[in-house]
Coordinates of C-alpha atoms in Angstrom, one line a residue:
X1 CA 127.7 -90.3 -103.5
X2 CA 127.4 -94.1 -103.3
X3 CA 127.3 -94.5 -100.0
X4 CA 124.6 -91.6 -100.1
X5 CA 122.7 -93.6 -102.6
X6 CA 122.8 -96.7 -100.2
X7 CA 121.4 -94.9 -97.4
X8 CA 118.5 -93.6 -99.2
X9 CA 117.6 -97.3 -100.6
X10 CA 117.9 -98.6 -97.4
X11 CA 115.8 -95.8 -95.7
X12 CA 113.2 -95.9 -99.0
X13 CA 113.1 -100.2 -97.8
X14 CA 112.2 -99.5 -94.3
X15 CA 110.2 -96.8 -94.7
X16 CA 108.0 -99.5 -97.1
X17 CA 108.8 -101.6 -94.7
X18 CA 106.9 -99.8 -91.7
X19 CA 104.1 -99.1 -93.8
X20 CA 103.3 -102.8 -94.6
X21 CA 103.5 -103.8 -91.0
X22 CA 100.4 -102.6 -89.5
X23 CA 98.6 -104.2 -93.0
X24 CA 100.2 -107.4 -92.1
X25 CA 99.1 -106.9 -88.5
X26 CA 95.6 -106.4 -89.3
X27 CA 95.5 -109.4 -91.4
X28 CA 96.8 -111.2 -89.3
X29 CA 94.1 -109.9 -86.5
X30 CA 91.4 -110.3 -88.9
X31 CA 92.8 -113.9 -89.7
X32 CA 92.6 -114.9 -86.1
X33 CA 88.9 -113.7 -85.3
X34 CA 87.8 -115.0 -88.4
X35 CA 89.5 -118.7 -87.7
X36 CA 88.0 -118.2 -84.2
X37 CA 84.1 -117.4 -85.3
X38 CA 84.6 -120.2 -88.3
X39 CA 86.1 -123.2 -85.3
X40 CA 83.4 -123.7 -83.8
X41 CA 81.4 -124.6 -87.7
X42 CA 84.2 -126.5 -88.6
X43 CA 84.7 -128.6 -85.3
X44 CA 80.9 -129.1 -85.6
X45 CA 80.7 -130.4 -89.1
X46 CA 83.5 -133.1 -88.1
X47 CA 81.9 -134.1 -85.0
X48 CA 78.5 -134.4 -87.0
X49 CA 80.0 -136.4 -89.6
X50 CA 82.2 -138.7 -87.4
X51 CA 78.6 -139.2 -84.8
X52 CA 76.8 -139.7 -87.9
X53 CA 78.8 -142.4 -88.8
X54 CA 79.0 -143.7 -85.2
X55 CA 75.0 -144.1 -85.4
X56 CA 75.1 -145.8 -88.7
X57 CA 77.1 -148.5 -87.9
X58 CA 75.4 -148.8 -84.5
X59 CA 72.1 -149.0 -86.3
X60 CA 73.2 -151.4 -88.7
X61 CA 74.5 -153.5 -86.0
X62 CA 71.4 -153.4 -84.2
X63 CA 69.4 -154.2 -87.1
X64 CA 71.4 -157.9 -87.4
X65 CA 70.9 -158.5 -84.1
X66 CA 67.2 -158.0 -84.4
X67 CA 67.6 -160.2 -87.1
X68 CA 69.1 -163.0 -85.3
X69 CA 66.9 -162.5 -82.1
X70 CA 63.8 -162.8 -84.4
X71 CA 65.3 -166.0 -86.1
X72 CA 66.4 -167.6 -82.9
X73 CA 63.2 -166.9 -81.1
X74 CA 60.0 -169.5 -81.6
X75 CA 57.0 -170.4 -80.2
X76 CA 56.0 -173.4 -78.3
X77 CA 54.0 -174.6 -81.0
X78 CA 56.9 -174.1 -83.4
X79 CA 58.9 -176.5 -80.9
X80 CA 56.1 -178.7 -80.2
X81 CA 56.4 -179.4 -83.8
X82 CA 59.9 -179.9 -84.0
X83 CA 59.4 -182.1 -81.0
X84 CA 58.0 -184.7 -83.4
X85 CA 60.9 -184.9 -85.2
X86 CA 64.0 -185.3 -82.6
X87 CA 64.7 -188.5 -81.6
X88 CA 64.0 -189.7 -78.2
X89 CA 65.8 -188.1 -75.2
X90 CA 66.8 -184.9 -77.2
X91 CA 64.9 -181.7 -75.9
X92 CA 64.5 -178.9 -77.8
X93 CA 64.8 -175.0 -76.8
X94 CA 61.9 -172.9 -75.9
X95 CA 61.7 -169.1 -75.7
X96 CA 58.2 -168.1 -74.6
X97 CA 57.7 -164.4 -76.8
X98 CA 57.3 -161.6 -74.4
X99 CA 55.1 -159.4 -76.4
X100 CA 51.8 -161.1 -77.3
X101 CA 49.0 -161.6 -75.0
X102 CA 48.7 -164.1 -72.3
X103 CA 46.8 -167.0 -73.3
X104 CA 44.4 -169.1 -70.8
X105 CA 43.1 -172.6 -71.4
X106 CA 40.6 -173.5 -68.8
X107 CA 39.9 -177.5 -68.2
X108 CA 36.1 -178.0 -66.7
X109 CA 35.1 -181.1 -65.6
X110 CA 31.5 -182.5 -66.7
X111 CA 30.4 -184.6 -63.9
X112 CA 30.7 -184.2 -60.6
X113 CA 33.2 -187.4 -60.0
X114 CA 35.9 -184.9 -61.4
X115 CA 35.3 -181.9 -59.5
X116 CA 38.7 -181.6 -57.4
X117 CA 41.1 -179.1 -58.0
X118 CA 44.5 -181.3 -56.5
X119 CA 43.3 -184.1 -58.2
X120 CA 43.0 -182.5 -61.5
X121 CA 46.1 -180.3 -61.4
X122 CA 48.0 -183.6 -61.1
X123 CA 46.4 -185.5 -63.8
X124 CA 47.2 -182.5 -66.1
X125 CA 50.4 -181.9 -64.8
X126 CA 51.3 -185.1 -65.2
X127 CA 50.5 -185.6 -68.6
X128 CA 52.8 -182.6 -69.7
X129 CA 55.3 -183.8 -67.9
X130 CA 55.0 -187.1 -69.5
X131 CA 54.5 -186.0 -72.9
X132 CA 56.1 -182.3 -73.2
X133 CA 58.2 -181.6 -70.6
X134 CA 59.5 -178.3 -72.5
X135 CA 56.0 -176.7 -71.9
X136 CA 56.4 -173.1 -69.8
X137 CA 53.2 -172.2 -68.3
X138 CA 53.2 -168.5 -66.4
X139 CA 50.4 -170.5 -63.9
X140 CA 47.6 -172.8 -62.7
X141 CA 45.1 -171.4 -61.0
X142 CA 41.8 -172.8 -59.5
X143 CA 38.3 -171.9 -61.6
X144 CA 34.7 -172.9 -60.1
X145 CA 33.5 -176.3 -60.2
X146 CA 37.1 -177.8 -59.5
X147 CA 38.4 -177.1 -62.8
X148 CA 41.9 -175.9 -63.1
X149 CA 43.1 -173.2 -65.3
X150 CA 46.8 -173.2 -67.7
X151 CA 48.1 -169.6 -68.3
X152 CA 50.5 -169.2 -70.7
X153 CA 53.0 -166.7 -72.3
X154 CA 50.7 -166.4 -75.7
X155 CA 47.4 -167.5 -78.0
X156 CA 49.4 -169.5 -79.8
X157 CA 51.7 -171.1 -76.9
X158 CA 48.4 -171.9 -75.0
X159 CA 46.5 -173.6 -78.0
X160 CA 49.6 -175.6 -78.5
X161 CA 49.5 -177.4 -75.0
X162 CA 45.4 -177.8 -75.5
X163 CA 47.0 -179.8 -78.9
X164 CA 48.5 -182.1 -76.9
X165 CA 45.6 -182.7 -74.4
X166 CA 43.8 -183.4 -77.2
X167 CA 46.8 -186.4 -78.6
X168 CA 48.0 -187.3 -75.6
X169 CA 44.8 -187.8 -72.8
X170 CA 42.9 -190.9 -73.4
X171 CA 39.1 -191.7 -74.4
X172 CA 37.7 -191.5 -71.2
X173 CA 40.0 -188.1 -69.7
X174 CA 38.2 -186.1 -73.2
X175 CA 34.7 -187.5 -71.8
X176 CA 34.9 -186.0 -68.4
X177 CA 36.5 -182.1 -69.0
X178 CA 35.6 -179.4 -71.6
X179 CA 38.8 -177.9 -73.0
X180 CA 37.9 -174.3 -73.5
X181 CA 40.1 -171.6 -74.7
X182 CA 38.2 -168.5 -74.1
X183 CA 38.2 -165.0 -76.2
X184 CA 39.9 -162.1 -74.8
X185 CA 37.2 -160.5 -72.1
X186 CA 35.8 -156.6 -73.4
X187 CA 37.2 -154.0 -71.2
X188 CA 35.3 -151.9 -68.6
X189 CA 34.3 -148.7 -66.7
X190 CA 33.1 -147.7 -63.5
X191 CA 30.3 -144.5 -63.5
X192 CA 30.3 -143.2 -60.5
X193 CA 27.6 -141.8 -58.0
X194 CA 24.6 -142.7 -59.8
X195 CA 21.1 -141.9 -57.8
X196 CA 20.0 -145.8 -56.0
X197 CA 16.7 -145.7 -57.5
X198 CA 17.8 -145.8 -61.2
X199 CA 17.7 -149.6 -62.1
X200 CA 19.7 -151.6 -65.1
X201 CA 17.5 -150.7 -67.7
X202 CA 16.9 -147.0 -67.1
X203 CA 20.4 -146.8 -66.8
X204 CA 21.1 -148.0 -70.0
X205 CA 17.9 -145.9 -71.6
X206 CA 19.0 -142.5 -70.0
X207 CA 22.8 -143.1 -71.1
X208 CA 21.8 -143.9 -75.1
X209 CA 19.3 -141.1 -74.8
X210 CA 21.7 -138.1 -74.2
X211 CA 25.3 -140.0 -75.6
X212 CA 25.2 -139.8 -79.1
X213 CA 28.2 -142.3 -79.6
X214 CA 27.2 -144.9 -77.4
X215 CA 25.4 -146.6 -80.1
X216 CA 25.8 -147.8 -83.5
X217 CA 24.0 -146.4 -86.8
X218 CA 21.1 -148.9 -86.1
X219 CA 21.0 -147.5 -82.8
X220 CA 22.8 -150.7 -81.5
X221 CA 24.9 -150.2 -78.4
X222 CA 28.6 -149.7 -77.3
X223 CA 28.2 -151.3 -74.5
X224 CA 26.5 -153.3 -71.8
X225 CA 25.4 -152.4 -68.3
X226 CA 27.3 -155.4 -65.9
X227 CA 26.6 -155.0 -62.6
X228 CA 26.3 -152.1 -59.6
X229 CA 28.6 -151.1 -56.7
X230 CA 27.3 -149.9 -53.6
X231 CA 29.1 -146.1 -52.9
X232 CA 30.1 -144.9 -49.6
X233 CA 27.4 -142.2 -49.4
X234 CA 24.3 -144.7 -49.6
X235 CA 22.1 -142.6 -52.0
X236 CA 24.4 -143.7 -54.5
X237 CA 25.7 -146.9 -56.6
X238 CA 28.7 -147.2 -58.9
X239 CA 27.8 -149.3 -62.6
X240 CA 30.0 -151.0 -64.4
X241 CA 29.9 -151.2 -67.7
X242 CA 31.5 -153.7 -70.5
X243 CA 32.3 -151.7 -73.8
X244 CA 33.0 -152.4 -77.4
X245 CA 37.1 -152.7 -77.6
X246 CA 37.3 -150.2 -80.6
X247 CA 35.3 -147.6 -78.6
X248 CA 37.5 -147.9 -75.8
X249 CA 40.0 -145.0 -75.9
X250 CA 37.1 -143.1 -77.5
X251 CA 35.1 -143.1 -74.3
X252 CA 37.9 -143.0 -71.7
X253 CA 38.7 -140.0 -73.4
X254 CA 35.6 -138.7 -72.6
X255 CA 35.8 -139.3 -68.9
X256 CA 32.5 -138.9 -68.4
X257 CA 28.8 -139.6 -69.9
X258 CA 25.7 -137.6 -70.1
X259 CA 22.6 -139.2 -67.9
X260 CA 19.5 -137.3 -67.0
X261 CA 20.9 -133.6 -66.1
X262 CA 23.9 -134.7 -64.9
X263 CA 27.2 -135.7 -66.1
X264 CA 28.6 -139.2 -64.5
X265 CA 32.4 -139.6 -64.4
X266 CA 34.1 -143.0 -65.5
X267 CA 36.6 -144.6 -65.3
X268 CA 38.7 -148.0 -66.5
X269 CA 37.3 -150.5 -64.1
X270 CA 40.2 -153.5 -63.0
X271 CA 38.9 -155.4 -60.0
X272 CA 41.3 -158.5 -59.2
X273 CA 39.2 -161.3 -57.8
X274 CA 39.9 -161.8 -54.0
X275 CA 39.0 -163.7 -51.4
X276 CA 38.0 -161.9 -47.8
X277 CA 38.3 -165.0 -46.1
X278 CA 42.5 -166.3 -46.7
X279 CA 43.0 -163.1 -49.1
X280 CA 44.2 -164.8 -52.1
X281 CA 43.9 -163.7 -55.6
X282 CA 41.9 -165.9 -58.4
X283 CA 38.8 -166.6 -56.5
X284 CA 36.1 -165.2 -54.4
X285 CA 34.8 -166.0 -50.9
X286 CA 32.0 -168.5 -51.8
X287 CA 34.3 -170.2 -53.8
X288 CA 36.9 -170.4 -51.4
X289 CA 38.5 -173.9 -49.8
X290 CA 36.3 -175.1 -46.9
X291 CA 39.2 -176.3 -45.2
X292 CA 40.8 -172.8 -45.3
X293 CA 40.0 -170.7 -41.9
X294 CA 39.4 -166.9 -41.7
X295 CA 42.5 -165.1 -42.0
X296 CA 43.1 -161.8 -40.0
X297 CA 43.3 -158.6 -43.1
X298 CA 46.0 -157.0 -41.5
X299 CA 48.8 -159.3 -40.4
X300 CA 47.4 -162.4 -42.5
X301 CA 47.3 -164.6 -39.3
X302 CA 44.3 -166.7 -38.8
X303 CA 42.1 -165.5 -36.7
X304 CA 41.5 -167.9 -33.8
X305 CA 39.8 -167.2 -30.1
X306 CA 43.8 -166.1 -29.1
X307 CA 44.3 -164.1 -32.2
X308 CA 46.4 -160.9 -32.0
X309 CA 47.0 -159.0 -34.8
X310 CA 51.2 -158.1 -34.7
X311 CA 50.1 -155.7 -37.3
X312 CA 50.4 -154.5 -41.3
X313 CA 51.9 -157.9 -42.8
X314 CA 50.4 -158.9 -46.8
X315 CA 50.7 -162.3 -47.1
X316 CA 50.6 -162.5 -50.3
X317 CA 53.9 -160.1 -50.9
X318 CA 55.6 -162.5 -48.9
X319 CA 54.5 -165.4 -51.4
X320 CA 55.3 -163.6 -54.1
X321 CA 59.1 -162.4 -52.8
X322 CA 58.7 -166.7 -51.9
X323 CA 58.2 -167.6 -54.5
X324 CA 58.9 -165.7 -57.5
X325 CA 62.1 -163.9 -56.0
X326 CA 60.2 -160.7 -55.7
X327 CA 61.3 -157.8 -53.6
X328 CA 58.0 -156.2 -52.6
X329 CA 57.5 -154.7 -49.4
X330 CA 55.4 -156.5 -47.0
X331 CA 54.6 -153.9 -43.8
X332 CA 50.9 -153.5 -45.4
X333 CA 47.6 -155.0 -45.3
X334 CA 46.3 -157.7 -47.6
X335 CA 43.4 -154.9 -49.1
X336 CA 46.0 -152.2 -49.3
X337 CA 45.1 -150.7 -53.2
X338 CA 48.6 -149.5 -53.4
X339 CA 49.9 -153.7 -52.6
X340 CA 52.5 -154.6 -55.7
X341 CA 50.7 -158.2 -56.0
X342 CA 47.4 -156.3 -56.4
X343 CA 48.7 -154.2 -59.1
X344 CA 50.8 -157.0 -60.5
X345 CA 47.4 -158.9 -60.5
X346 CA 45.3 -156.0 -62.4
X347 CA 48.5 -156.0 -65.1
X348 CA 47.6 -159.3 -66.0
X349 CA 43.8 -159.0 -66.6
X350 CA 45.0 -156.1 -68.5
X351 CA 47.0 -158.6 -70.7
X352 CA 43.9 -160.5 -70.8
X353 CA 41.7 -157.7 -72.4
X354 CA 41.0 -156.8 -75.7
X355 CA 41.7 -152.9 -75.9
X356 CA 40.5 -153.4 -79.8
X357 CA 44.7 -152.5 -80.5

């Protein structure tokens, strides 16, 4: 009987025991797909959390560095000041800033005992050196009337160095030159194709006529009619405008104005000054060296009695790559409009107009 008794415990145990097996196995299934569908949530929320605190720290370190960028960085005026104060021999650091406008100081002479360009780019030059050899100038350039002009990094860099002019140069230097630091020039657009007979003023009547917001309340205008552009097809002229800086973006937007029954298309107008007769930028023909000859537009060669052009070669690339450590290609002519030192030139009369930002 006892060992009847046993058997039927043990058979009562395993028949329990075979009926909690397949419950165990489907929690055990259900455990698994359910870990699986919840991973990917819970890997997530980690990785959020630990990239979230990745970025903090990265913006917090980013945020000193600002900081000590912006207290290590100053302007040549702020130097020119400290200058004052150093004792003699002891140079201090300059970082032209990057972001602000160029600035331009152009030196004019008065009389005509003054008007040449070497002679006054080395009385000027000379006087910096002399007085603040820190000063970073971005270029010299030649203006009409054998002046000279100083570009500069910014406003403020530029009035700086016409501070020192004004200490430094003696009685009679201030006599001779006007020291002029001029405003930011308005920008401008091109209408295209307009009908040859239509002169300045009817221009300007017809546009104000059918553009509502080319003009002011008191019926002032937006702009100014400039000058006219023969076109191709030679019933036509191009205009160029000037406009008011804060109704820039408003016209461009436009892209095109209202005149008579048509409608004329525009666009931002960026002409680089250039000379046809050596090709360089900053001046135009009739103000041009006499001494310089005629260069040849395609290979840049001058173009004597036993000229032969060797072909596509920009001259002023190769100045640039000379002198500035460029890499621009040069197998193109000096009036290519796609030429790097052409749109390197427009970028700066860019940074030389006020867009009314």
């Amino acid at each position: 009987m006892q060992k009847s008794s046993g058997y039927m415990s043990f058979y009562s145990k395993h028949s329990k025991m075979k009926e909690l097996l397949p419950k165990i196995d489907d929690i055990k299934s259900n455990s698994v797909v359910a870990i699986r569908e919840e991973l990917p949530t819970i890997i997530k929320q980690i990785a959020c959390e630990d990239l979230s605190n990745s970025v903090k720290t990265a913006n917090l370190e980013l945020v000193e560095q600002v900081k000590i960028n912006c207290d290590e960085t100053r302007s040549f005026a702020q130097v020119a000041l400290q200058a004052k104060t150093l004792p003699p021999g002891v140079s201090p650091s300059f970082r032209p800033p990057s972001s602000k406008p160029e600035g331009v100081l152009l030196i004019k002479p008065k009389d005509d005992t003054a008007r040449n360009h070497e002679f006054n780019w080395k009385l000027f030059v000379e006087i910096l050196q002399n007085n603040n050899p820190e000063v970073r100038l971005r270029g010299i350039g030649k203006i009409y009337g054998g002046g000279i002009k100083l570009i500069a990094a910014s406003l403020d860099e530029i009035q700086a160095i016409k501070e020192v002019f004004m200490e430094k140069c003696d009685k009679e230097v201030l006599e001779k030159y006007d020291f002029v630091v001029p405003n930011r020039k308005p920008p401008h657009i091109i209408l295209y194709n307009v009908d040859k007979d239509v002169d300045q003023n009817a221009l300007k009547n017809g546009l104000l006529s059918k553009n509502i917001t080319l003009a002011d309340g008191n019926n002032k205008p937006h702009f100014q009619v400039d000058f006219s552009i023969p076109a191709r097809n030679s019933k036509y002229n191009h205009w160029v405008l000037s406009v008011n800086p804060k109704k820039y973006n408003e016209f461009i937007a436009k892209e095109g104005f209202y005149f008579q029954f048509n409608r004329l298309r525009l666009k931002e107008f960026v002409s680089p000054r250039q000379c046809r007769k050596c090709f360089a930028f900053g001046h135009t023909t009739k103000n041009c060296d006499p001494k310089s000859e005629q260069r040849c537009d395609r290979c840049g060669d001058v173009r004597g009695k036993k000229h032969r052009c060797r072909g596509p070669y920009c001259i002023n690339c190769a100045e640039s790559n000379k002198k500035f450590r460029t890499n621009y290609r040069t197998e193109h002519s000096c009036l290519d409009p796609n030429c790097k030192s052409l749109n390197k030139q427009k970028d700066l009369i860019r940074q030389r107009t006020d867009y009314g930002n």
